[in-house]
Amino acid sequence: MAAPPHRVTVLALDGVYAFELGIPARVFGSADGRYEVVTCSADGGPVRTNADFSITVEHGPEALASADTVVIAPYDLALTDPGLPGPVADALARIRPGTRIVSICTGAFALAAAGLLDGRPATTHWALAPRFRELFPHVRLDPDVLFIDDGDLLTSAGAASGVDVCLHVVRRDHGSEVANRVARLCVVPPWRDGGQAQYIEQPVPEPSSAGTAATRQWALENLHLPLTLSDLAGHARMSLRTFARRFHDEVGTSPGRWLIQQRVARARQLLESSDLPVDRIAGEVGFATAASLRQHLHAAIGVPPLAYRRTFQAAAAR
């Protein structure tokens, strides 16, 4: 008998951002029935958005008690009471211990106000970092990343990073192939590392200047090669210094770190979808040795290759 779908309950608070409110249903709802997504409010009533309309949701706070994952949608801080309003505190108290909780953007403010982030790493929109630090000094805030996965608590930055963190959850639950299929259906990038910078000073190069997109695509097609910064700069026909600067401007991280991220992502796909030995996979993705692959995979997700493979083989067998 097939397992019931994983239940995701999205909590819409007063002043909710309508665009981000729809992200969980769009992403999780594209995963071939693996998730059931419901939306609730803190008191069961209509919810005012940050735009010129309100919304009516089908569920009240009781939906939180049956959730496997709770998503706190972001809301306009200027449109709600400071701190934690009583109905919101009561609603959050309904969440069962051990339930996975995800916040998007300002949703982290509600979690922090409830004390759920004390002593834990978290992120929120970079522009709100000073206010967050002032209100919640006991939270280990990192405003420079797209999202943070701290096990049962995940926090993300603004708008698009809500898509990133939901795709990350799908990948964590069901592997890269399912997450990539969901990304294709949603027409979004299949993977952005949580540690990627939130704020990129020059995300789009000037029309008259050459970018690094073509070189990044070439690198992805040649991950099996021992690519160096010189190789990448040479392909882009730039000096090392110019290429490194322009790459960081466009991607938000260094070429070396980006390459490792792509090699690890490809290794994960091969571990999930093939029976290739670990040393063969290491060669396929450009790591010099199996030991190097183990080191980087463990640094990225905390488990060695064979344990990672067993997790998804077991999931596929269920």
Tab-separated table of C-alpha atoms in Angstrom:
chain	number	residue	atom	x	y	z
A	1	MET	CA	0.000	0.000	0.000
A	2	ALA	CA	1.362	3.402	-1.009
A	3	ALA	CA	2.277	5.754	1.817
A	4	PRO	CA	-0.057	8.754	2.234
A	5	PRO	CA	1.268	12.025	0.815
A	6	HIS	CA	3.420	14.195	3.026
A	7	ARG	CA	1.172	16.923	4.432
A	8	VAL	CA	2.438	20.505	4.047
A	9	THR	CA	0.481	23.195	5.894
A	10	VAL	CA	1.145	26.798	4.889
A	11	LEU	CA	0.378	29.422	7.532
A	12	ALA	CA	-0.799	32.760	6.136
A	13	LEU	CA	-0.405	35.609	8.603
A	14	ASP	CA	-1.880	39.105	8.471
A	15	GLY	CA	-0.134	41.143	5.768
A	16	VAL	CA	0.961	38.027	3.870
A	17	TYR	CA	2.822	38.486	0.599
A	18	ALA	CA	0.520	36.898	-1.958
A	19	PHE	CA	3.252	35.897	-4.395
A	20	GLU	CA	5.273	33.974	-1.839
A	21	LEU	CA	2.140	32.439	-0.299
A	22	GLY	CA	1.637	30.471	-3.505
A	23	ILE	CA	5.184	29.104	-3.723
A	24	PRO	CA	4.734	25.976	-1.560
A	25	ALA	CA	1.605	24.852	-3.412
A	26	ARG	CA	3.307	25.456	-6.755
A	27	VAL	CA	6.505	23.590	-5.901
A	28	PHE	CA	5.247	20.760	-3.707
A	29	GLY	CA	2.130	20.430	-5.822
A	30	SER	CA	4.314	19.632	-8.847
A	31	ALA	CA	5.866	16.552	-7.214
A	32	ASP	CA	3.502	13.918	-8.651
A	33	GLY	CA	1.243	13.615	-5.637
A	34	ARG	CA	4.027	13.125	-3.097
A	35	TYR	CA	2.759	16.099	-1.084
A	36	GLU	CA	-0.626	17.388	0.009
A	37	VAL	CA	-0.589	21.164	0.485
A	38	VAL	CA	-3.184	23.044	2.546
A	39	THR	CA	-3.299	26.680	3.610
A	40	CYS	CA	-4.512	27.967	6.960
A	41	SER	CA	-4.781	31.174	8.924
A	42	ALA	CA	-4.020	31.744	12.589
A	43	ASP	CA	-7.680	32.180	13.534
A	44	GLY	CA	-9.596	30.528	10.687
A	45	GLY	CA	-10.722	33.859	9.242
A	46	PRO	CA	-9.853	35.793	6.076
A	47	VAL	CA	-6.313	37.114	5.787
A	48	ARG	CA	-5.313	40.581	4.652
A	49	THR	CA	-2.477	40.554	2.107
A	50	ASN	CA	0.129	43.251	1.588
A	51	ALA	CA	-1.729	44.198	-1.609
A	52	ASP	CA	-5.207	45.667	-2.098
A	53	PHE	CA	-7.101	42.440	-1.454
A	54	SER	CA	-7.716	39.853	1.218
A	55	ILE	CA	-7.894	36.082	0.844
A	56	THR	CA	-10.096	33.394	2.293
A	57	VAL	CA	-8.409	30.128	3.253
A	58	GLU	CA	-10.035	26.745	3.729
A	59	HIS	CA	-8.487	25.863	7.085
A	60	GLY	CA	-7.949	27.248	10.544
A	61	PRO	CA	-5.031	26.677	12.915
A	62	GLU	CA	-6.106	23.080	13.583
A	63	ALA	CA	-4.473	22.192	10.246
A	64	LEU	CA	-1.093	22.814	11.837
A	65	ALA	CA	-1.548	19.907	14.248
A	66	SER	CA	-1.687	17.358	11.424
A	67	ALA	CA	1.184	18.769	9.359
A	68	ASP	CA	4.373	16.898	8.514
A	69	THR	CA	5.910	20.160	7.311
A	70	VAL	CA	4.767	23.688	8.198
A	71	VAL	CA	5.666	26.642	5.973
A	72	ILE	CA	5.436	30.143	7.447
A	73	ALA	CA	4.730	32.457	4.527
A	74	PRO	CA	6.269	35.947	4.647
A	75	TYR	CA	4.256	38.975	5.681
A	76	ASP	CA	4.631	42.754	5.671
A	77	LEU	CA	5.999	43.677	9.091
A	78	ALA	CA	4.435	47.134	8.787
A	79	LEU	CA	0.947	45.634	8.553
A	80	THR	CA	0.975	43.534	11.700
A	81	ASP	CA	1.462	44.002	15.399
A	82	PRO	CA	5.042	43.872	16.660
A	83	GLY	CA	6.085	40.782	18.543
A	84	LEU	CA	3.879	37.721	18.451
A	85	PRO	CA	0.091	38.312	18.477
A	86	GLY	CA	-1.849	35.923	20.704
A	87	PRO	CA	-3.633	34.051	17.887
A	88	VAL	CA	-0.312	33.472	16.096
A	89	ALA	CA	1.349	32.188	19.270
A	90	ASP	CA	-1.596	29.861	19.862
A	91	ALA	CA	-1.459	28.644	16.258
A	92	LEU	CA	2.272	27.897	16.406
A	93	ALA	CA	1.752	26.026	19.677
A	94	ARG	CA	-0.396	23.524	17.774
A	95	ILE	CA	2.584	22.283	15.750
A	96	ARG	CA	3.596	18.812	16.894
A	97	PRO	CA	7.148	18.301	18.237
A	98	GLY	CA	9.451	17.056	15.481
A	99	THR	CA	7.458	18.661	12.679
A	100	ARG	CA	9.661	20.215	10.027
A	101	ILE	CA	9.196	23.994	9.901
A	102	VAL	CA	10.190	26.199	6.960
A	103	SER	CA	10.050	29.994	6.861
A	104	ILE	CA	10.228	32.230	3.827
A	105	CYS	CA	11.660	35.738	4.236
A	106	THR	CA	9.927	37.528	7.140
A	107	GLY	CA	8.339	34.281	8.296
A	108	ALA	CA	11.528	33.936	10.350
A	109	PHE	CA	10.375	36.886	12.479
A	110	ALA	CA	7.371	34.885	13.681
A	111	LEU	CA	9.506	31.852	14.466
A	112	ALA	CA	12.055	33.979	16.302
A	113	ALA	CA	9.347	35.794	18.274
A	114	ALA	CA	8.041	32.389	19.375
A	115	GLY	CA	11.513	31.462	20.616
A	116	LEU	CA	11.889	28.637	18.100
A	117	LEU	CA	15.111	30.021	16.633
A	118	ASP	CA	16.964	30.806	19.868
A	119	GLY	CA	20.544	29.594	19.643
A	120	ARG	CA	20.039	28.303	16.105
A	121	PRO	CA	21.323	29.493	12.712
A	122	ALA	CA	18.762	31.315	10.587
A	123	THR	CA	18.422	33.777	7.751
A	124	THR	CA	15.915	36.312	6.464
A	125	HIS	CA	15.892	39.059	3.842
A	126	TRP	CA	19.213	40.896	3.913
A	127	ALA	CA	17.547	44.333	4.116
A	128	LEU	CA	15.834	43.346	7.373
A	129	ALA	CA	18.919	41.921	9.051
A	130	PRO	CA	19.617	44.945	11.330
A	131	ARG	CA	16.041	44.908	12.638
A	132	PHE	CA	16.103	41.148	13.123
A	133	ARG	CA	19.364	41.297	15.081
A	134	GLU	CA	18.015	44.046	17.305
A	135	LEU	CA	14.826	42.126	18.099
A	136	PHE	CA	16.313	38.637	18.372
A	137	PRO	CA	19.931	38.754	19.584
A	138	HIS	CA	19.842	35.080	20.610
A	139	VAL	CA	19.417	33.887	17.016
A	140	ARG	CA	22.573	33.134	15.008
A	141	LEU	CA	21.553	35.218	12.001
A	142	ASP	CA	23.374	34.873	8.670
A	143	PRO	CA	21.878	37.396	6.237
A	144	ASP	CA	24.283	36.547	3.421
A	145	VAL	CA	22.811	33.208	2.304
A	146	LEU	CA	19.734	32.090	0.362
A	147	PHE	CA	18.564	29.565	2.930
A	148	ILE	CA	19.745	27.594	5.946
A	149	ASP	CA	18.860	23.963	6.593
A	150	ASP	CA	19.180	23.235	10.305
A	151	GLY	CA	17.429	19.887	10.225
A	152	ASP	CA	13.876	20.382	11.449
A	153	LEU	CA	14.066	24.170	10.974
A	154	LEU	CA	14.768	25.782	7.609
A	155	THR	CA	14.790	29.519	7.002
A	156	SER	CA	15.122	31.349	3.702
A	157	ALA	CA	15.526	34.844	2.351
A	158	GLY	CA	13.193	36.771	0.065
A	159	ALA	CA	10.901	35.759	-2.822
A	160	ALA	CA	12.944	33.520	-5.150
A	161	SER	CA	14.768	31.860	-2.271
A	162	GLY	CA	11.373	30.560	-1.173
A	163	VAL	CA	11.398	28.512	-4.373
A	164	ASP	CA	14.970	27.445	-3.619
A	165	VAL	CA	14.200	26.183	-0.129
A	166	CYS	CA	11.071	24.313	-1.244
A	167	LEU	CA	13.032	22.630	-4.036
A	168	HIS	CA	15.721	21.809	-1.480
A	169	VAL	CA	13.096	20.087	0.684
A	170	VAL	CA	11.874	18.061	-2.312
A	171	ARG	CA	15.469	17.099	-3.096
A	172	ARG	CA	16.095	16.149	0.524
A	173	ASP	CA	12.954	14.022	0.599
A	174	HIS	CA	13.017	12.419	-2.846
A	175	GLY	CA	16.361	13.094	-4.542
A	176	SER	CA	17.666	15.212	-7.381
A	177	GLU	CA	15.705	13.620	-10.229
A	178	VAL	CA	12.343	14.411	-8.639
A	179	ALA	CA	13.486	17.919	-7.654
A	180	ASN	CA	14.800	18.593	-11.153
A	181	ARG	CA	11.498	17.436	-12.676
A	182	VAL	CA	9.618	19.765	-10.333
A	183	ALA	CA	11.940	22.624	-11.305
A	184	ARG	CA	11.313	21.987	-14.994
A	185	LEU	CA	7.543	22.031	-14.451
A	186	CYS	CA	7.870	25.314	-12.544
A	187	VAL	CA	10.361	26.703	-15.106
A	188	VAL	CA	12.875	27.682	-12.440
A	189	PRO	CA	16.577	26.902	-11.923
A	190	PRO	CA	16.838	23.361	-10.549
A	191	TRP	CA	19.404	24.098	-7.886
A	192	ARG	CA	20.905	27.069	-6.102
A	193	ASP	CA	23.076	26.256	-3.135
A	194	GLY	CA	21.781	27.624	0.162
A	195	GLY	CA	25.144	29.231	0.825
A	196	GLN	CA	24.984	31.348	-2.313
A	197	ALA	CA	24.928	35.073	-1.653
A	198	GLN	CA	21.540	36.788	-1.274
A	199	TYR	CA	22.628	40.120	-2.592
A	200	ILE	CA	24.692	40.300	-5.757
A	201	GLU	CA	25.972	43.778	-6.491
A	202	GLN	CA	25.845	43.366	-10.292
A	203	PRO	CA	23.583	40.403	-11.097
A	204	VAL	CA	23.242	41.332	-14.776
A	205	PRO	CA	26.348	42.403	-16.727
A	206	GLU	CA	26.251	45.552	-18.791
A	207	PRO	CA	25.063	44.859	-22.358
A	208	SER	CA	28.434	45.858	-23.755
A	209	SER	CA	30.411	43.508	-21.525
A	210	ALA	CA	30.994	39.798	-21.866
A	211	GLY	CA	29.486	37.581	-19.212
A	212	THR	CA	30.396	34.214	-17.811
A	213	ALA	CA	27.178	32.310	-18.624
A	214	ALA	CA	28.624	30.559	-21.680
A	215	THR	CA	31.673	29.475	-19.707
A	216	ARG	CA	29.523	28.175	-16.868
A	217	GLN	CA	27.539	26.095	-19.354
A	218	TRP	CA	30.767	24.797	-20.882
A	219	ALA	CA	32.026	23.866	-17.416
A	220	LEU	CA	28.826	21.949	-16.657
A	221	GLU	CA	29.301	19.969	-19.866
A	222	ASN	CA	32.886	19.179	-18.896
A	223	LEU	CA	32.729	18.499	-15.167
A	224	HIS	CA	34.749	15.309	-15.683
A	225	LEU	CA	37.773	17.444	-16.539
A	226	PRO	CA	40.109	18.860	-13.860
A	227	LEU	CA	39.023	22.413	-14.619
A	228	THR	CA	41.054	25.257	-13.169
A	229	LEU	CA	40.463	28.972	-12.896
A	230	SER	CA	42.870	29.408	-15.804
A	231	ASP	CA	40.796	27.018	-17.915
A	232	LEU	CA	37.619	28.933	-17.164
A	233	ALA	CA	39.177	32.343	-17.746
A	234	GLY	CA	40.736	31.099	-20.967
A	235	HIS	CA	37.409	29.847	-22.252
A	236	ALA	CA	35.833	33.222	-21.424
A	237	ARG	CA	38.811	35.014	-23.012
A	238	MET	CA	39.402	37.107	-19.945
A	239	SER	CA	42.272	37.664	-17.577
A	240	LEU	CA	42.159	35.665	-14.357
A	241	ARG	CA	41.399	38.765	-12.306
A	242	THR	CA	38.658	40.048	-14.613
A	243	PHE	CA	37.024	36.629	-14.873
A	244	ALA	CA	37.034	36.031	-11.119
A	245	ARG	CA	35.547	39.461	-10.454
A	246	ARG	CA	32.890	39.189	-13.138
A	247	PHE	CA	31.992	35.633	-12.097
A	248	HIS	CA	31.440	36.725	-8.508
A	249	ASP	CA	29.383	39.710	-9.665
A	250	GLU	CA	27.079	37.435	-11.673
A	251	VAL	CA	26.885	34.321	-9.465
A	252	GLY	CA	27.586	35.607	-5.970
A	253	THR	CA	30.370	33.144	-5.223
A	254	SER	CA	33.869	32.285	-6.444
A	255	PRO	CA	34.491	30.082	-9.510
A	256	GLY	CA	36.196	27.451	-7.339
A	257	ARG	CA	33.340	27.179	-4.879
A	258	TRP	CA	30.788	27.120	-7.681
A	259	LEU	CA	32.634	24.287	-9.407
A	260	ILE	CA	32.667	22.193	-6.235
A	261	GLN	CA	28.928	22.826	-5.786
A	262	GLN	CA	28.222	21.624	-9.327
A	263	ARG	CA	30.451	18.556	-8.939
A	264	VAL	CA	28.685	17.598	-5.701
A	265	ALA	CA	25.256	18.132	-7.276
A	266	ARG	CA	26.136	15.894	-10.219
A	267	ALA	CA	27.601	13.250	-7.883
A	268	ARG	CA	24.354	13.222	-5.915
A	269	GLN	CA	22.380	12.624	-9.103
A	270	LEU	CA	24.611	9.701	-10.073
A	271	LEU	CA	24.449	8.185	-6.595
A	272	GLU	CA	20.657	8.343	-6.718
A	273	SER	CA	20.146	7.130	-10.277
A	274	SER	CA	23.006	4.707	-11.020
A	275	ASP	CA	24.933	1.779	-9.567
A	276	LEU	CA	28.318	3.206	-10.550
A	277	PRO	CA	31.075	2.669	-7.964
A	278	VAL	CA	32.027	5.700	-5.915
A	279	ASP	CA	35.471	5.984	-7.491
A	280	ARG	CA	33.904	5.956	-10.966
A	281	ILE	CA	31.441	8.674	-9.951
A	282	ALA	CA	34.309	10.722	-8.544
A	283	GLY	CA	36.001	10.593	-11.948
A	284	GLU	CA	32.776	11.381	-13.799
A	285	VAL	CA	32.296	14.614	-11.856
A	286	GLY	CA	35.905	15.762	-11.792
A	287	PHE	CA	37.087	14.852	-8.303
A	288	ALA	CA	40.579	13.406	-8.385
A	289	THR	CA	39.830	10.584	-5.956
A	290	ALA	CA	36.932	8.875	-4.217
A	291	ALA	CA	38.291	10.284	-0.969
A	292	SER	CA	37.912	13.805	-2.353
A	293	LEU	CA	34.303	13.083	-3.306
A	294	ARG	CA	33.595	11.707	0.168
A	295	GLN	CA	35.095	14.794	1.779
A	296	HIS	CA	33.102	17.268	-0.297
A	297	LEU	CA	29.844	15.333	-0.104
A	298	HIS	CA	30.144	15.042	3.655
A	299	ALA	CA	30.853	18.768	3.919
A	300	ALA	CA	27.775	19.536	1.807
A	301	ILE	CA	25.167	17.177	3.284
A	302	GLY	CA	26.803	15.457	6.247
A	303	VAL	CA	26.790	11.872	4.981
A	304	PRO	CA	29.199	9.675	2.962
A	305	PRO	CA	28.331	8.538	-0.589
A	306	LEU	CA	27.210	4.990	0.211
A	307	ALA	CA	24.936	6.113	3.027
A	308	TYR	CA	23.438	8.740	0.717
A	309	ARG	CA	22.844	6.116	-1.985
A	310	ARG	CA	21.206	3.716	0.474
A	311	THR	CA	18.801	6.432	1.598
A	312	PHE	CA	17.415	6.938	-1.883
A	313	GLN	CA	17.479	3.294	-2.875
A	314	ALA	CA	15.383	2.565	0.209
A	315	ALA	CA	13.011	5.406	-0.668
A	316	ALA	CA	12.634	4.085	-4.229
A	317	ALA	CA	11.828	0.597	-2.923
A	318	ARG	CA	8.973	1.810	-0.741
